Short mmCIF file of C-alpha atoms in Angstrom, two decimals:
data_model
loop_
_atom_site.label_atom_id
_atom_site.label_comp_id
_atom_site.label_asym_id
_atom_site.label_seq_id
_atom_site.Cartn_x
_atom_site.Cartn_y
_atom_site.Cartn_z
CA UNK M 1 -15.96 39.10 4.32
CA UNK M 2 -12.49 38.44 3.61
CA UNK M 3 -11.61 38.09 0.15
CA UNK M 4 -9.32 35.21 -0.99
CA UNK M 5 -5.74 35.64 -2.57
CA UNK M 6 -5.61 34.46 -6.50
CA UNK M 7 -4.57 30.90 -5.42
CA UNK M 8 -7.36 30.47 -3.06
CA UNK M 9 -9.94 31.55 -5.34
CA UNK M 10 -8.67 29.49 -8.07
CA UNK M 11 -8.38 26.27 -5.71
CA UNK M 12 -11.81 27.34 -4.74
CA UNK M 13 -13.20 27.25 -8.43
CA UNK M 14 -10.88 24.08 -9.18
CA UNK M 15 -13.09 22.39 -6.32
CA UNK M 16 -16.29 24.16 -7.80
CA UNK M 17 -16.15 22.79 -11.83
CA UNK M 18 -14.76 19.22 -9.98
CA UNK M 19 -18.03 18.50 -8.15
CA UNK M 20 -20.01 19.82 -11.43
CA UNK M 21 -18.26 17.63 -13.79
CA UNK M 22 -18.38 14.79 -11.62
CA UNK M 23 -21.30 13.16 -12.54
CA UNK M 24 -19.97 13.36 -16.37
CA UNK M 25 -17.22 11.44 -15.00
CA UNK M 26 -19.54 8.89 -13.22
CA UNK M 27 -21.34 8.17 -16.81
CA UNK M 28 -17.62 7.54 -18.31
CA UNK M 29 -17.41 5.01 -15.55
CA UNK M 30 -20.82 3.82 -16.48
CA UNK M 31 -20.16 3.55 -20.49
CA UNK M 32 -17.15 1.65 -20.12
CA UNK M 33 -18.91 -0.93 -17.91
CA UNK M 34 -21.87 -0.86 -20.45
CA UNK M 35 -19.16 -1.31 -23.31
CA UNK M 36 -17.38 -4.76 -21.46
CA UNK M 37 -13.81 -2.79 -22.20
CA UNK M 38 -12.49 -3.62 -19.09
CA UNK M 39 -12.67 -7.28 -20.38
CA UNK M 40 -11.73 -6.54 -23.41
CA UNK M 41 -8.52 -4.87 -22.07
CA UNK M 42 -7.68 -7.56 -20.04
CA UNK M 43 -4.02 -8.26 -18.51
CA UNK M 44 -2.74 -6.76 -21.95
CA UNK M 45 -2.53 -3.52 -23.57
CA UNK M 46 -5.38 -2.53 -27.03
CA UNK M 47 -5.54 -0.03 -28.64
CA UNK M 48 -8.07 2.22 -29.43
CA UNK M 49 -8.49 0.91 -32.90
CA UNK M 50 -9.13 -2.75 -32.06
CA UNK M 51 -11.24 -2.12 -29.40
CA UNK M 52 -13.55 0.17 -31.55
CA UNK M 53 -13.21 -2.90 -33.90
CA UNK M 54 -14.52 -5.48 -31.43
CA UNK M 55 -17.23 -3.35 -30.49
CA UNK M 56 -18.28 -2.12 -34.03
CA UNK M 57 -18.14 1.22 -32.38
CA UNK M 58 -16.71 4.95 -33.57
CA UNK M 59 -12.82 4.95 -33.69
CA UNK M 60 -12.48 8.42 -32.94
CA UNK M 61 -15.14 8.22 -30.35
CA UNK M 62 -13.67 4.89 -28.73
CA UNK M 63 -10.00 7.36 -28.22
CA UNK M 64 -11.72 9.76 -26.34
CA UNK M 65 -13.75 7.73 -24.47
CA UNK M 66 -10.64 5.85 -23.33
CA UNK M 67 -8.54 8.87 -22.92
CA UNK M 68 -11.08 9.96 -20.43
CA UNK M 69 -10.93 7.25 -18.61
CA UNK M 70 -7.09 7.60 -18.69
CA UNK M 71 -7.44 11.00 -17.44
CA UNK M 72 -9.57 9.84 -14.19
CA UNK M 73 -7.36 7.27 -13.73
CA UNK M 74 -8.76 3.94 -15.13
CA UNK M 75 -6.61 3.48 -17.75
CA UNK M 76 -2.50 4.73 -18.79
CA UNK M 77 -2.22 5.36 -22.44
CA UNK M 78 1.58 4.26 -22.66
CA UNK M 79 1.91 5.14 -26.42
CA UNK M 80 -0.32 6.99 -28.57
CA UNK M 81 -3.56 5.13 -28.67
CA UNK M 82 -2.76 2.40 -26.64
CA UNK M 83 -4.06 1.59 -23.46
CA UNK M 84 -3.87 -0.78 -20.10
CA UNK M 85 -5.65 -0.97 -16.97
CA UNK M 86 -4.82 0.31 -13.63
CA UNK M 87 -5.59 -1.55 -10.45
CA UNK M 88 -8.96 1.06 -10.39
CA UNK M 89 -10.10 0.49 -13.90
CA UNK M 90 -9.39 -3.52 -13.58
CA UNK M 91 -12.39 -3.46 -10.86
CA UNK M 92 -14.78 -3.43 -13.52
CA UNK M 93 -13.59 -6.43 -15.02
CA UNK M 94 -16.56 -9.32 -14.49
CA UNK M 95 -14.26 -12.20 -14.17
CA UNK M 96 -12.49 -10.94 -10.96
CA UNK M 97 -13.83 -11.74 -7.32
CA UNK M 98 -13.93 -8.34 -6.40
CA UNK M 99 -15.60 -6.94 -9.48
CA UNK M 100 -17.60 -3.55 -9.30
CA UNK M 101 -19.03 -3.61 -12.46
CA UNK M 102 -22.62 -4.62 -11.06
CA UNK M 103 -22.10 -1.55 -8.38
CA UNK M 104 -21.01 0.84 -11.29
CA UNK M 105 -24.05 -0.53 -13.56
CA UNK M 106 -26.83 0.02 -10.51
CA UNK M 107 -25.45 3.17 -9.15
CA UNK M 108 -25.23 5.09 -12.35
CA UNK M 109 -28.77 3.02 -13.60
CA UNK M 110 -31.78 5.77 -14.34
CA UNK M 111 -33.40 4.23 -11.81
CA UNK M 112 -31.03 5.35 -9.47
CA UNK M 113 -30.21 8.64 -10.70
CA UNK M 114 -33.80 10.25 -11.82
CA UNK M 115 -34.80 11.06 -8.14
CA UNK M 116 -31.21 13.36 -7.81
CA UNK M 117 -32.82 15.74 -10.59
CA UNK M 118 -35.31 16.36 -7.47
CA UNK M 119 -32.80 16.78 -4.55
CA UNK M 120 -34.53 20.01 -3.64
CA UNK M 121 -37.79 18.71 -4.16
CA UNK M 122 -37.10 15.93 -0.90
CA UNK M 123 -34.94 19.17 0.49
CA UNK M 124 -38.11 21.59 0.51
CA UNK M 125 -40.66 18.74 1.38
CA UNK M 126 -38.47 15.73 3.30
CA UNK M 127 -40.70 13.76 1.03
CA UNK M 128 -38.63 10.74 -1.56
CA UNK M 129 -38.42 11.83 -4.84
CA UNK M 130 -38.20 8.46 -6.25
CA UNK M 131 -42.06 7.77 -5.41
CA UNK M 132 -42.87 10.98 -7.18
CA UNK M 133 -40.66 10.23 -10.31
CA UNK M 134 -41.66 6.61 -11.16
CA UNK M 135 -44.86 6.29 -9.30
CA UNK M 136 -44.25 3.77 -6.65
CA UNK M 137 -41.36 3.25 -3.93
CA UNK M 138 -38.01 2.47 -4.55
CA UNK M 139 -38.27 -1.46 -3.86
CA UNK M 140 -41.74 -1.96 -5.72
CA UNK M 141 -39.92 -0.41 -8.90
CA UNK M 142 -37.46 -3.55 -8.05
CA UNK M 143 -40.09 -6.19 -7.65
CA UNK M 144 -41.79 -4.95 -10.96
CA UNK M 145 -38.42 -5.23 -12.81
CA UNK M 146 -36.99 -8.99 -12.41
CA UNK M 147 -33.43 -7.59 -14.37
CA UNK M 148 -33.42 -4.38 -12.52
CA UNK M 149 -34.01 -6.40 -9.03
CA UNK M 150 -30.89 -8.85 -10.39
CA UNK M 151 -29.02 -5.79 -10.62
CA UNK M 152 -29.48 -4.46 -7.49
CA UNK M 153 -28.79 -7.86 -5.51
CA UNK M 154 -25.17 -8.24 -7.59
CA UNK M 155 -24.42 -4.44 -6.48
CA UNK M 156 -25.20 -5.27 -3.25
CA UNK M 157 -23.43 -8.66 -2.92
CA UNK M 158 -20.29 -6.43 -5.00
CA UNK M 159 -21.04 -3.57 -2.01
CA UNK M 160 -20.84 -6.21 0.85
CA UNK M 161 -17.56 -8.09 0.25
CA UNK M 162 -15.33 -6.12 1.76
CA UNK M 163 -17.34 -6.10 5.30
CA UNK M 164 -18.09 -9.74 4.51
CA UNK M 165 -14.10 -10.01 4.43
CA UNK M 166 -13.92 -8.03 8.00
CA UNK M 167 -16.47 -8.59 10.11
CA UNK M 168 -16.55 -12.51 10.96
CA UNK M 169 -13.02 -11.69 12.67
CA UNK M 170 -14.06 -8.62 14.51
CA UNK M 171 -17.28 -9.79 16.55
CA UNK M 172 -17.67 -13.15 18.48
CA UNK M 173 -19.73 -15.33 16.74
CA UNK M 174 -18.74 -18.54 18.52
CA UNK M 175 -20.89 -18.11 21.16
CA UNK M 176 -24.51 -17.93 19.29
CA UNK M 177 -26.40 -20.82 18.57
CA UNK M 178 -27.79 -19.59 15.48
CA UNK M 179 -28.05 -16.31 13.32
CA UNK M 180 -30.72 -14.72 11.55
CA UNK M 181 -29.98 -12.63 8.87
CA UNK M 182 -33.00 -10.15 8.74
CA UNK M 183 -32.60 -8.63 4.97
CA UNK M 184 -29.70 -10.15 4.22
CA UNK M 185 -30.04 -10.64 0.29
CA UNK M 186 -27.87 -13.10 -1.44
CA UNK M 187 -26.47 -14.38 1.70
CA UNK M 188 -22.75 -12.61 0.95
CA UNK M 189 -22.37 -11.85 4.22
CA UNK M 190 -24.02 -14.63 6.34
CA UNK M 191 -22.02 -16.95 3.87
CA UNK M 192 -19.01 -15.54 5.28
CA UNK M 193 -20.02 -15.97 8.76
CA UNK M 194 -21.23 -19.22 8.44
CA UNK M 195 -17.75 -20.69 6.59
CA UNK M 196 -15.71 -18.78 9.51
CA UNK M 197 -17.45 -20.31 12.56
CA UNK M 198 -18.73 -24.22 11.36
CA UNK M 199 -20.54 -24.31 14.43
CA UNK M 200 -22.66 -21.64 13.46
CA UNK M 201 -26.21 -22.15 11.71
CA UNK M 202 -27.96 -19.41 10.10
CA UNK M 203 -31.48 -18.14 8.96
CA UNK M 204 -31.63 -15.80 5.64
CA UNK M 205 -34.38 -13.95 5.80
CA UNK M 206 -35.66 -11.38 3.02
CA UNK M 207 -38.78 -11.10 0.05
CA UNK M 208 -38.70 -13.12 -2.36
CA UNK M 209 -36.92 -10.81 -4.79
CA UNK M 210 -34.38 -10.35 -2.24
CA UNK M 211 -33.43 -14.19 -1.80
CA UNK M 212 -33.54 -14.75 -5.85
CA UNK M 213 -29.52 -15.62 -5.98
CA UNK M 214 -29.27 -16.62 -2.02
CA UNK M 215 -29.25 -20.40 -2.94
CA UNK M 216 -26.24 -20.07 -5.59
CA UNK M 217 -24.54 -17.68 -2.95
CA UNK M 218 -24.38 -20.33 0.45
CA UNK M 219 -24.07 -23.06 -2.22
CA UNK M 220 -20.84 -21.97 -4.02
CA UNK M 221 -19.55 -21.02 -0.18
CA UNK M 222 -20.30 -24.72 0.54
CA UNK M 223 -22.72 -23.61 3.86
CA UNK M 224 -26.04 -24.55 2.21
CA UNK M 225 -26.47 -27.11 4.52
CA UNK M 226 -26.24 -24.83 7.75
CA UNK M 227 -28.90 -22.06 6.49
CA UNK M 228 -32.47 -22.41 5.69
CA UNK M 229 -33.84 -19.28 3.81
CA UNK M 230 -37.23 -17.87 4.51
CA UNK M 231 -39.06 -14.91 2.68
CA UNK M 232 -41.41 -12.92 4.50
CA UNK M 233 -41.50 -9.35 5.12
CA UNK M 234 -39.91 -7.75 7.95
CA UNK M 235 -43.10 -4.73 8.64
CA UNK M 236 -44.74 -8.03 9.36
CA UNK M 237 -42.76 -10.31 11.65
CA UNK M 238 -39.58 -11.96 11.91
CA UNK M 239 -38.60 -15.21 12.07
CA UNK M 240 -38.21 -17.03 15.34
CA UNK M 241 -35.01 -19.08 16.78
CA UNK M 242 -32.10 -17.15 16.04
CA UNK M 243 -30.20 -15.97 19.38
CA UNK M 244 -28.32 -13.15 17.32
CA UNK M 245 -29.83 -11.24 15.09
CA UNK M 246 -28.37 -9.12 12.07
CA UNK M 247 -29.34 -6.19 10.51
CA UNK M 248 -26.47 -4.95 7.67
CA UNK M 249 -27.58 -1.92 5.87
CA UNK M 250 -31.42 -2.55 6.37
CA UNK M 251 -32.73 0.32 8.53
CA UNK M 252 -30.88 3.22 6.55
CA UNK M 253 -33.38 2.63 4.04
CA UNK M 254 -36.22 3.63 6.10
CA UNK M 255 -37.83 6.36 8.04
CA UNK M 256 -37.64 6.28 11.60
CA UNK M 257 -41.04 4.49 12.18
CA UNK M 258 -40.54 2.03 9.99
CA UNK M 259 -37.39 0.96 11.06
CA UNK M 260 -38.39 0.64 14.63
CA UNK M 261 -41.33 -2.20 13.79
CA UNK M 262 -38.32 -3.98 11.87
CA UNK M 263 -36.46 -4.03 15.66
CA UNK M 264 -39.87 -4.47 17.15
CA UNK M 265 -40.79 -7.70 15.48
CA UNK M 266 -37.19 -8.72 16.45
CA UNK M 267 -37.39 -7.73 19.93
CA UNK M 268 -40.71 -10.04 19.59
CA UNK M 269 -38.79 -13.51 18.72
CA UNK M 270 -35.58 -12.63 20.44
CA UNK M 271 -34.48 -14.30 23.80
CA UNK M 272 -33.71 -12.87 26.96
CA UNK M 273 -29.68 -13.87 26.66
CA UNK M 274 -29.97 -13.10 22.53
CA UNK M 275 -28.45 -9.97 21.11
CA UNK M 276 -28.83 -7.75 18.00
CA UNK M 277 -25.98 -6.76 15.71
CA UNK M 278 -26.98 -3.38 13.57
CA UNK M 279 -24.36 -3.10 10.63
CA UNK M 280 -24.41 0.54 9.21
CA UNK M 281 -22.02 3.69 9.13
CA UNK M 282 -22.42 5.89 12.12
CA UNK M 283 -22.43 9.07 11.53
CA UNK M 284 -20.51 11.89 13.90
CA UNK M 285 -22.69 14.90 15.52
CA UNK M 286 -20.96 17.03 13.48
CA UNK M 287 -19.04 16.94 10.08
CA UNK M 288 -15.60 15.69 10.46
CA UNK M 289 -13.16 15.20 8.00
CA UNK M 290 -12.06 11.90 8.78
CA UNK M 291 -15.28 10.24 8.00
CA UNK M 292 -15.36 10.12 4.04
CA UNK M 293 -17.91 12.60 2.18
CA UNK M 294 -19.38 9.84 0.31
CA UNK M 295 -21.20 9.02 3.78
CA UNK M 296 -23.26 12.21 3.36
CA UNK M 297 -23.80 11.58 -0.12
CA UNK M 298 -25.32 8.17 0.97
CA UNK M 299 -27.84 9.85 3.74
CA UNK M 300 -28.77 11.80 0.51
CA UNK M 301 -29.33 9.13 -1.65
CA UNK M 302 -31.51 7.54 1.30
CA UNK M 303 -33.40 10.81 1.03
CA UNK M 304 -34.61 10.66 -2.48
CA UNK M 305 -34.36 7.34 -3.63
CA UNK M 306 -36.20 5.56 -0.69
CA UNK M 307 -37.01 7.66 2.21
CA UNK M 308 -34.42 6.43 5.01
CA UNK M 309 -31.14 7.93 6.50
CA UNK M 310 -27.78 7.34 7.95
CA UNK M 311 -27.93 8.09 11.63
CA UNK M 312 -25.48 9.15 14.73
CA UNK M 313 -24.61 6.56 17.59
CA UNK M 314 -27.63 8.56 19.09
CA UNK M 315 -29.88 8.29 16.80
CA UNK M 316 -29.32 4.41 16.59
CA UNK M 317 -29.44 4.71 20.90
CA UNK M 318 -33.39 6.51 20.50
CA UNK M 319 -34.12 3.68 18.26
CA UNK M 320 -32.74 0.53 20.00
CA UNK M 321 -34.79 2.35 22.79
CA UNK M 322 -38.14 2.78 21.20
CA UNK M 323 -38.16 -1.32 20.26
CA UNK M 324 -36.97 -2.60 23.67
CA UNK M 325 -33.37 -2.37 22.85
CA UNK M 326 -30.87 -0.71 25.20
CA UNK M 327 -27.65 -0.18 23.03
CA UNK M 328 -24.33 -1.36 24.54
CA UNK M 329 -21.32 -0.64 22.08
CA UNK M 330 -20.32 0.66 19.06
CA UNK M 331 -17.34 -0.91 17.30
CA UNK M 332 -15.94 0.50 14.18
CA UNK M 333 -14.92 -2.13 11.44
CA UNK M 334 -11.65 -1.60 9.98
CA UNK M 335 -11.09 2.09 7.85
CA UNK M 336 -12.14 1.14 4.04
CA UNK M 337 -15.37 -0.34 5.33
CA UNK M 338 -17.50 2.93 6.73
CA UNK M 339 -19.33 0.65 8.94
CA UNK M 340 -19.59 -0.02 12.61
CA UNK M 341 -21.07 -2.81 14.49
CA UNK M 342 -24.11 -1.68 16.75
CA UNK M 343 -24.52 -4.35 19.26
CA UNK M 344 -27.70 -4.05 21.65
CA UNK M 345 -29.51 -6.18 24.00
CA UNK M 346 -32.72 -6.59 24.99
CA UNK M 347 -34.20 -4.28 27.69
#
């Protein structure tokens, strides 16, 4: 083995302590969201003596808190103690469109987080933690918890926006009849579809829990009127009379059985001349730098948390294939997305 020079092993051990402390610096994200200081910031500049006023909280405790957040890059502390967002830290403020704070809340939530303790556990076994942990799967822990389930539903509306943005420009829409959005929580994204094409209806489909804020969603984006919702469960059947059919980050979350009856029961209702549109990363056969680490770190979290995984164009091929799918074409959305549009027909 070749040894490194002095500047290679200290880069090395730079990149080591990073990746140890940086779930520390995930709960600083996490406390300021759970403190509201992002709000209480504002456009302005506080400092760290008000804020610890307005929050009855320790001065000296509030300083360091903030100067960590300076430190990562949330914050600039232009005078001693005084502090002002930067275009990262202002993400977490509730009152802006494209707010994160329901994303940071979720994905640094206990109930997120407990199955990572057991990463080896699902390494030795291929078994989720999460089941293990808390005693039941991932989305029955959500059904059980009505403010938990909220949660999860903002984070993923917060998680969608940006392909919500992108994708009703990048595929043709205008010549379906009528999309069905198979999972497709609050509506975010079928919202966005529907307002771009007006010719367009749509069907929301998801559990109960799932379509809890859908109304309020296709309401506010004035397309209410062009989408009926329907709750059902997808290992069951699908609903009928859609010509296109959606799937956006649905089948990551399960096993490879499972998420071929979800394409089954849509191969079941889907006609001839229909197509399905799969919305998920794709990974490469091998690493490559250009596709951004946090795409591993998501197959991981499908791992332990509720039993699914991201998956190559081939993978996504074997399963189209399996439900009477033949897959056609691949189509990456732009960069800051991660996600590619799977488009397949039936067989």
């Amino acid at each position: 083995m070749v040894e490194p020079n002095a500047d290679e092993a200290l880069r090395a051990r730079g990149t080591m302590v990073g990746l140890v402390f940086g779930s520390m610096a995930a709960q600083v994200v996490a406390a300021a969201a759970r403190l509201g200081l992002a709000d209480l910031i504002g456009d302005g500049e506080r400092t760290s003596a008000a804020l610890a006023r307005e929050l009855d909280a320790h001065e000296q405790a509030t300083l360091r808190l903030l100067r960590a957040m300076a430190a990562l890059g949330l914050l600039t502390e232009r005078e001693p103690g005084a502090f002002a967002l930067t275009p990262a830290g202002a993400l977490l403020r509730t009152d802006r469109p494209d707010s994160v704070d329901s994303f940071v809340r979720m994905f640094t939530d206990p109930a997120m987080l407990r199955a990572w303790e057991r990463l080896d556990h699902s390494v030795r076994t291929g078994r989720t933690a999460f089941d293990e942990v808390f005693g039941k799967d991932f989305f029955a822990h959500l059904k059980d918890d009505p403010e938990l389930s909220a949660r999860f539903n903002a984070s993923m509306s917060q998680g969608t926006r940006l392909t919500a943005a992108a994708l009703p420009g990048h595929y043709d829409f205008g010549r379906f009849r009528t999309v069905v959005d198979v999972g497709g929580g609050d509506g975010t994204l079928l919202a966005a579809i529907l307002d771009a094409h007006p010719s367009l209806r749509g069907v929301l489909f998801d559990s109960p829990e799932g379509l809890a804020q859908a109304e309020k969603t296709l309401r506010d984006r004035g397309v209410a009127e062009r989408c009926a919702l329907e709750t059902g469960d997808f290992f069951t059947a699908v609903p009928p009379g859609g010509d296109l059919y959606l799937l956006k980050s649905v089948l990551h979350d399960w096993d490879d059985e499972r998420a071929a009856t979800i394409l089954r029961h849509c191969r079941e209702v889907i006609p001839d001349e229909g197509r399905l549109l799969i919305v998920e990363p794709v990974m490469p056969p091998v690493v490559d730098p250009s596709v951004p680490g946090l795409m591993y770190l998501s197959d991981l979290n499908m791992l332990v948390n509720v039993g699914g995984r991201e998956r190559t164009r081939s993978d996504f091929a074997t399963l189209c294939e399996r439900a009477g799918f033949t897959l056609t074409e691949t189509t990456p959305l732009p960069p800051q997305n991660a996600f590619h549009l799977i488009e397949a027909t039936p067989a």
